[in-house]
């Protein structure tokens, strides 16, 4: 039996502030195998990015407090690694594409130097060889005139170019795991498709596992094998991409899908939206966090928090999970 590339159980992250504790991630579990792409979707503030940062040891402590029942990368305990061990793995075997390249790139170093450092540090390459690798990486992600751009500083590039530099940096050492946090947000549709195809090509050739954190359900539909839906720091639904889009079992997932324009829909009709706002993470509720916005909520939802349970739906290739008291009813209606 092969070891999962990533195996996380009951990940929790809170931030202790003067106003109180903010519970950003509340019991997230996920697994990822070699060559698989997992999508994590949800509104802003649902805990997607904090989950990624916690796995890479990048949550500042204090104020952050991170714990997990299990957090393993290729069988190694991420939270038991020393800072030196984690640095040797991070950037080489597991890489992260940050959401904001402008703040992630060093403004005082050329992009070529920043790319070269990855090879010099993790593969002990010479400076000349590392520079050639950096040039090839810029070509690979579609940077125009890479021979000139390699000596440019981040502020001399557009937002889309900076994003592509971040992607090039993450792929320099062909990592076993790539976590991409909104990697195509600043890119136009054509370049977005090129980058996603680049991810897929490297995945096919090297067996890389990918976690794709995104708001775009369209990107998820075209690239991911499985999808985890997050709301208020929790996983509220997990399923294969095909099953989730065909038969969503959580009201939040159903709301997200209804809010996406359809090519076969009425172009004059208003898009559906989910009423209300996400809950205040400063005061976690013992009840269902989605209940105030849910059209199916009953009195029980205001008293109890539903667990993330396995649910079998006929014709699904594998069981799925949902955290809703009505999920089994939705599953029965779908059969």
Short mmCIF file of C-alpha atoms in Angstrom, two decimals:
data_model
loop_
_atom_site.label_atom_id
_atom_site.label_comp_id
_atom_site.label_asym_id
_atom_site.label_seq_id
_atom_site.Cartn_x
_atom_site.Cartn_y
_atom_site.Cartn_z
CA UNK A 1 0.00 0.00 0.00
CA UNK A 2 1.52 3.31 -1.07
CA UNK A 3 2.05 6.14 1.39
CA UNK A 4 -0.09 9.23 0.68
CA UNK A 5 1.84 12.31 -0.38
CA UNK A 6 -0.16 14.33 2.16
CA UNK A 7 -2.12 12.96 5.10
CA UNK A 8 -3.69 15.48 7.48
CA UNK A 9 -6.17 14.81 10.30
CA UNK A 10 -7.89 17.33 12.59
CA UNK A 11 -5.78 20.36 11.69
CA UNK A 12 -6.60 23.38 13.87
CA UNK A 13 -5.27 26.92 13.73
CA UNK A 14 -6.23 29.79 16.02
CA UNK A 15 -4.83 33.26 16.50
CA UNK A 16 -4.72 34.62 20.04
CA UNK A 17 -5.24 38.38 19.96
CA UNK A 18 -5.99 41.09 22.48
CA UNK A 19 -9.66 40.86 21.53
CA UNK A 20 -9.76 37.10 21.93
CA UNK A 21 -9.02 33.95 19.92
CA UNK A 22 -9.80 33.71 16.21
CA UNK A 23 -10.45 30.11 15.12
CA UNK A 24 -9.33 30.18 11.49
CA UNK A 25 -9.14 26.41 10.86
CA UNK A 26 -11.34 24.03 12.81
CA UNK A 27 -10.60 20.33 12.43
CA UNK A 28 -9.64 20.04 8.75
CA UNK A 29 -8.67 16.59 7.43
CA UNK A 30 -7.48 15.70 3.93
CA UNK A 31 -5.43 13.13 2.03
CA UNK A 32 -3.69 13.36 -1.32
CA UNK A 33 -2.02 10.66 -3.41
CA UNK A 34 0.72 10.87 -6.02
CA UNK A 35 -0.49 12.34 -9.30
CA UNK A 36 -3.77 13.54 -7.81
CA UNK A 37 -5.20 17.08 -7.81
CA UNK A 38 -7.34 18.17 -4.88
CA UNK A 39 -9.35 21.39 -5.08
CA UNK A 40 -10.17 23.41 -1.96
CA UNK A 41 -12.95 25.94 -2.52
CA UNK A 42 -14.89 28.38 -0.41
CA UNK A 43 -15.54 32.07 0.16
CA UNK A 44 -12.85 34.48 1.30
CA UNK A 45 -12.23 33.97 5.01
CA UNK A 46 -13.18 30.28 4.98
CA UNK A 47 -9.68 29.21 6.09
CA UNK A 48 -8.27 27.92 2.80
CA UNK A 49 -5.06 29.97 2.77
CA UNK A 50 -4.39 29.53 6.50
CA UNK A 51 -4.66 25.76 6.01
CA UNK A 52 -1.95 25.94 3.33
CA UNK A 53 0.33 28.17 5.42
CA UNK A 54 -0.01 25.90 8.46
CA UNK A 55 1.17 22.85 6.49
CA UNK A 56 4.30 24.74 5.43
CA UNK A 57 5.07 25.99 8.93
CA UNK A 58 4.43 29.59 7.85
CA UNK A 59 1.81 30.59 10.42
CA UNK A 60 3.52 33.11 12.74
CA UNK A 61 3.75 31.83 16.33
CA UNK A 62 2.63 33.82 18.26
CA UNK A 63 -0.12 34.80 17.67
CA UNK A 64 -0.82 31.55 15.80
CA UNK A 65 -1.37 28.24 17.58
CA UNK A 66 -1.28 25.19 15.29
CA UNK A 67 -2.13 21.59 16.19
CA UNK A 68 -3.13 18.40 14.41
CA UNK A 69 -3.81 14.79 15.21
CA UNK A 70 -1.70 13.96 12.15
CA UNK A 71 0.13 15.99 9.50
CA UNK A 72 2.39 13.83 7.34
CA UNK A 73 4.18 14.48 4.08
CA UNK A 74 5.32 11.20 2.44
CA UNK A 75 5.08 9.59 5.87
CA UNK A 76 7.13 12.26 7.67
CA UNK A 77 5.56 14.25 10.48
CA UNK A 78 5.62 17.88 9.36
CA UNK A 79 5.02 19.25 12.85
CA UNK A 80 7.83 17.16 14.35
CA UNK A 81 10.47 18.51 11.93
CA UNK A 82 13.07 20.94 13.16
CA UNK A 83 13.18 24.34 11.41
CA UNK A 84 16.26 23.17 9.49
CA UNK A 85 14.57 19.95 8.34
CA UNK A 86 11.47 21.85 7.27
CA UNK A 87 13.55 24.34 5.26
CA UNK A 88 15.26 21.46 3.45
CA UNK A 89 11.88 20.04 2.41
CA UNK A 90 10.05 23.31 1.78
CA UNK A 91 10.79 24.66 -1.69
CA UNK A 92 12.29 21.38 -2.88
CA UNK A 93 9.93 18.47 -2.19
CA UNK A 94 6.89 20.56 -1.30
CA UNK A 95 6.31 24.00 -2.80
CA UNK A 96 3.78 26.77 -2.28
CA UNK A 97 2.54 29.35 -4.77
CA UNK A 98 1.50 32.34 -2.68
CA UNK A 99 -1.69 34.26 -3.32
CA UNK A 100 0.05 37.67 -3.47
CA UNK A 101 3.31 37.56 -5.48
CA UNK A 102 4.09 41.23 -4.85
CA UNK A 103 4.53 40.65 -1.13
CA UNK A 104 6.09 37.19 -1.54
CA UNK A 105 8.92 38.25 -3.89
CA UNK A 106 11.94 40.14 -2.57
CA UNK A 107 11.79 43.67 -4.03
CA UNK A 108 15.58 44.12 -3.67
CA UNK A 109 16.59 41.10 -5.78
CA UNK A 110 16.13 40.40 -9.47
CA UNK A 111 13.71 37.63 -10.32
CA UNK A 112 16.55 35.62 -11.89
CA UNK A 113 18.55 35.76 -8.67
CA UNK A 114 15.53 34.68 -6.63
CA UNK A 115 14.91 31.73 -8.94
CA UNK A 116 18.59 30.76 -8.97
CA UNK A 117 18.72 30.67 -5.18
CA UNK A 118 16.22 27.82 -5.12
CA UNK A 119 18.55 25.61 -7.18
CA UNK A 120 21.70 26.72 -5.36
CA UNK A 121 20.21 25.99 -1.95
CA UNK A 122 18.43 22.70 -2.61
CA UNK A 123 20.57 21.12 -5.35
CA UNK A 124 24.01 22.65 -4.71
CA UNK A 125 24.19 23.85 -8.29
CA UNK A 126 26.69 26.41 -9.55
CA UNK A 127 25.52 29.97 -10.06
CA UNK A 128 25.83 29.69 -13.86
CA UNK A 129 23.88 26.44 -13.99
CA UNK A 130 21.24 27.87 -11.67
CA UNK A 131 20.87 30.93 -13.89
CA UNK A 132 20.33 28.73 -16.94
CA UNK A 133 17.66 26.82 -15.01
CA UNK A 134 16.04 30.12 -14.05
CA UNK A 135 15.96 31.21 -17.71
CA UNK A 136 14.38 27.90 -18.74
CA UNK A 137 11.80 28.23 -15.95
CA UNK A 138 10.77 31.67 -17.20
CA UNK A 139 10.37 30.25 -20.69
CA UNK A 140 8.29 27.39 -19.32
CA UNK A 141 5.75 29.69 -17.65
CA UNK A 142 5.44 31.92 -20.70
CA UNK A 143 7.38 35.04 -19.66
CA UNK A 144 8.03 37.10 -22.83
CA UNK A 145 11.68 37.96 -23.57
CA UNK A 146 13.05 35.89 -20.66
CA UNK A 147 16.67 36.86 -21.43
CA UNK A 148 15.81 40.44 -20.49
CA UNK A 149 13.25 39.71 -17.78
CA UNK A 150 15.63 37.51 -15.83
CA UNK A 151 17.46 40.66 -14.65
CA UNK A 152 14.29 42.62 -13.90
CA UNK A 153 13.10 43.45 -10.39
CA UNK A 154 9.57 42.45 -9.30
CA UNK A 155 8.28 46.04 -9.42
CA UNK A 156 9.26 46.23 -13.08
CA UNK A 157 6.81 43.45 -13.96
CA UNK A 158 3.05 43.35 -14.21
CA UNK A 159 0.97 41.47 -11.66
CA UNK A 160 0.45 38.60 -14.07
CA UNK A 161 4.19 38.31 -14.76
CA UNK A 162 4.97 38.32 -11.03
CA UNK A 163 2.48 35.51 -10.57
CA UNK A 164 4.18 33.49 -13.29
CA UNK A 165 7.56 34.09 -11.62
CA UNK A 166 6.11 32.68 -8.37
CA UNK A 167 4.88 29.62 -10.24
CA UNK A 168 8.28 29.19 -11.91
CA UNK A 169 9.96 29.36 -8.50
CA UNK A 170 7.64 26.72 -7.07
CA UNK A 171 8.33 24.35 -9.97
CA UNK A 172 12.13 24.80 -10.11
CA UNK A 173 12.93 21.58 -8.22
CA UNK A 174 9.98 19.55 -9.54
CA UNK A 175 8.35 19.08 -6.10
CA UNK A 176 6.39 16.03 -5.04
CA UNK A 177 3.67 18.33 -3.68
CA UNK A 178 2.56 21.68 -5.04
CA UNK A 179 0.10 23.81 -3.08
CA UNK A 180 -1.17 26.61 -5.31
CA UNK A 181 -3.12 29.36 -3.54
CA UNK A 182 -5.19 31.19 -6.17
CA UNK A 183 -2.40 30.71 -8.75
CA UNK A 184 -4.31 32.13 -11.71
CA UNK A 185 -6.16 35.06 -10.11
CA UNK A 186 -4.08 37.81 -11.77
CA UNK A 187 -3.85 36.09 -15.15
CA UNK A 188 -6.04 36.48 -18.21
CA UNK A 189 -8.00 33.47 -19.42
CA UNK A 190 -5.48 32.44 -22.09
CA UNK A 191 -2.47 32.52 -19.75
CA UNK A 192 -4.57 30.87 -17.05
CA UNK A 193 -5.17 27.92 -19.36
CA UNK A 194 -1.45 27.75 -20.21
CA UNK A 195 -0.46 27.66 -16.53
CA UNK A 196 -3.00 24.98 -15.67
CA UNK A 197 -1.79 22.92 -18.62
CA UNK A 198 1.79 23.39 -17.38
CA UNK A 199 0.76 22.03 -13.97
CA UNK A 200 -0.93 19.07 -15.66
CA UNK A 201 2.09 18.36 -17.87
CA UNK A 202 4.54 18.35 -14.96
CA UNK A 203 2.11 16.23 -12.98
CA UNK A 204 1.95 13.66 -15.79
CA UNK A 205 5.73 13.52 -16.16
CA UNK A 206 6.73 13.58 -12.50
CA UNK A 207 3.69 12.31 -10.58
CA UNK A 208 3.39 15.59 -8.66
CA UNK A 209 0.43 15.92 -6.29
CA UNK A 210 -1.38 19.27 -6.39
CA UNK A 211 -3.59 21.09 -3.91
CA UNK A 212 -5.40 23.86 -5.79
CA UNK A 213 -6.88 26.55 -3.55
CA UNK A 214 -9.29 28.66 -5.58
CA UNK A 215 -12.54 30.59 -5.78
CA UNK A 216 -13.11 29.43 -9.34
CA UNK A 217 -15.38 26.43 -9.63
CA UNK A 218 -14.66 26.44 -13.37
CA UNK A 219 -10.96 25.85 -12.69
CA UNK A 220 -11.84 23.08 -10.24
CA UNK A 221 -14.14 21.38 -12.74
CA UNK A 222 -11.42 21.27 -15.38
CA UNK A 223 -8.41 20.27 -13.29
CA UNK A 224 -9.27 18.50 -10.01
CA UNK A 225 -9.93 14.85 -9.21
CA UNK A 226 -11.56 15.64 -5.87
CA UNK A 227 -12.96 18.72 -4.17
CA UNK A 228 -13.10 19.77 -0.52
CA UNK A 229 -15.50 22.62 0.28
CA UNK A 230 -14.60 24.84 3.26
CA UNK A 231 -16.86 27.14 5.24
CA UNK A 232 -15.99 29.00 8.46
CA UNK A 233 -12.78 27.01 8.93
CA UNK A 234 -14.39 23.59 8.48
CA UNK A 235 -14.65 21.08 5.67
CA UNK A 236 -18.39 20.88 4.97
CA UNK A 237 -18.29 18.59 1.92
CA UNK A 238 -15.74 16.35 0.21
CA UNK A 239 -16.35 14.35 -2.96
CA UNK A 240 -15.02 13.51 -6.37
CA UNK A 241 -15.31 16.46 -8.74
CA UNK A 242 -17.81 14.72 -10.98
CA UNK A 243 -20.05 13.68 -8.07
CA UNK A 244 -19.92 17.07 -6.37
CA UNK A 245 -20.93 18.99 -9.47
CA UNK A 246 -23.65 16.47 -10.35
CA UNK A 247 -25.15 16.01 -6.86
CA UNK A 248 -23.96 18.45 -4.16
CA UNK A 249 -25.13 17.37 -0.70
CA UNK A 250 -24.43 20.45 1.43
CA UNK A 251 -26.61 23.57 1.11
CA UNK A 252 -23.49 25.75 0.99
CA UNK A 253 -22.08 23.79 -1.96
CA UNK A 254 -25.45 23.95 -3.69
CA UNK A 255 -25.46 27.74 -3.19
CA UNK A 256 -21.94 28.09 -4.61
CA UNK A 257 -22.85 26.13 -7.73
CA UNK A 258 -26.08 28.09 -8.27
CA UNK A 259 -24.11 31.35 -8.16
CA UNK A 260 -21.98 30.34 -11.16
CA UNK A 261 -23.28 31.49 -14.58
CA UNK A 262 -24.18 28.63 -16.90
CA UNK A 263 -23.67 28.61 -20.65
CA UNK A 264 -27.17 27.12 -21.07
CA UNK A 265 -28.82 29.54 -18.62
CA UNK A 266 -31.03 32.53 -19.30
CA UNK A 267 -28.66 35.46 -19.98
CA UNK A 268 -31.31 37.89 -18.70
CA UNK A 269 -31.82 36.14 -15.37
CA UNK A 270 -30.10 37.36 -12.20
CA UNK A 271 -27.52 35.06 -10.68
CA UNK A 272 -28.41 33.40 -7.40
CA UNK A 273 -26.49 34.51 -4.34
CA UNK A 274 -26.07 33.19 -0.81
CA UNK A 275 -27.70 35.69 1.56
CA UNK A 276 -25.94 37.02 4.65
CA UNK A 277 -22.28 36.90 5.60
CA UNK A 278 -19.86 34.28 6.96
CA UNK A 279 -19.84 33.99 10.77
CA UNK A 280 -17.45 35.78 13.11
CA UNK A 281 -14.50 33.45 13.72
CA UNK A 282 -13.85 35.31 16.97
CA UNK A 283 -16.88 33.61 18.50
CA UNK A 284 -17.17 30.02 17.20
CA UNK A 285 -20.67 28.63 17.58
CA UNK A 286 -21.61 25.21 18.88
CA UNK A 287 -24.33 25.15 16.22
CA UNK A 288 -24.10 24.76 12.44
CA UNK A 289 -22.15 27.80 11.26
CA UNK A 290 -24.09 27.94 7.98
CA UNK A 291 -27.53 27.84 9.63
CA UNK A 292 -28.16 31.64 9.56
CA UNK A 293 -27.73 31.61 5.75
CA UNK A 294 -29.28 28.23 5.00
CA UNK A 295 -32.74 27.90 3.38
CA UNK A 296 -33.13 24.42 4.93
CA UNK A 297 -32.21 25.28 8.54
CA UNK A 298 -34.45 24.06 11.37
CA UNK A 299 -34.31 24.45 15.15
CA UNK A 300 -31.83 21.59 15.51
CA UNK A 301 -29.31 23.44 13.31
CA UNK A 302 -29.20 26.29 15.85
CA UNK A 303 -28.41 23.86 18.69
CA UNK A 304 -26.04 21.24 17.25
CA UNK A 305 -23.01 21.21 14.98
CA UNK A 306 -23.27 18.47 12.31
CA UNK A 307 -20.29 16.16 11.99
CA UNK A 308 -18.55 15.47 8.69
CA UNK A 309 -19.96 12.03 7.92
CA UNK A 310 -19.44 9.52 5.12
CA UNK A 311 -22.46 9.16 2.86
CA UNK A 312 -22.96 6.58 0.12
CA UNK A 313 -24.78 7.80 -2.97
CA UNK A 314 -25.84 5.27 -5.58
CA UNK A 315 -23.76 5.38 -8.78
CA UNK A 316 -20.93 7.28 -7.05
CA UNK A 317 -17.57 5.57 -7.46
CA UNK A 318 -16.67 6.18 -3.80
CA UNK A 319 -18.33 7.46 -0.61
CA UNK A 320 -18.38 11.18 -0.04
CA UNK A 321 -18.56 13.31 3.09
CA UNK A 322 -20.91 16.10 4.14
CA UNK A 323 -21.52 18.03 7.36
CA UNK A 324 -25.27 18.61 7.21
CA UNK A 325 -28.26 17.04 8.96
CA UNK A 326 -30.09 16.97 5.61
CA UNK A 327 -27.27 15.52 3.50
CA UNK A 328 -28.73 12.00 3.51
CA UNK A 329 -32.09 13.39 2.39
CA UNK A 330 -30.37 15.20 -0.48
CA UNK A 331 -28.54 11.97 -1.33
CA UNK A 332 -31.82 10.02 -1.41
CA UNK A 333 -33.39 12.65 -3.64
CA UNK A 334 -30.45 12.37 -6.03
CA UNK A 335 -30.91 8.62 -6.56
#
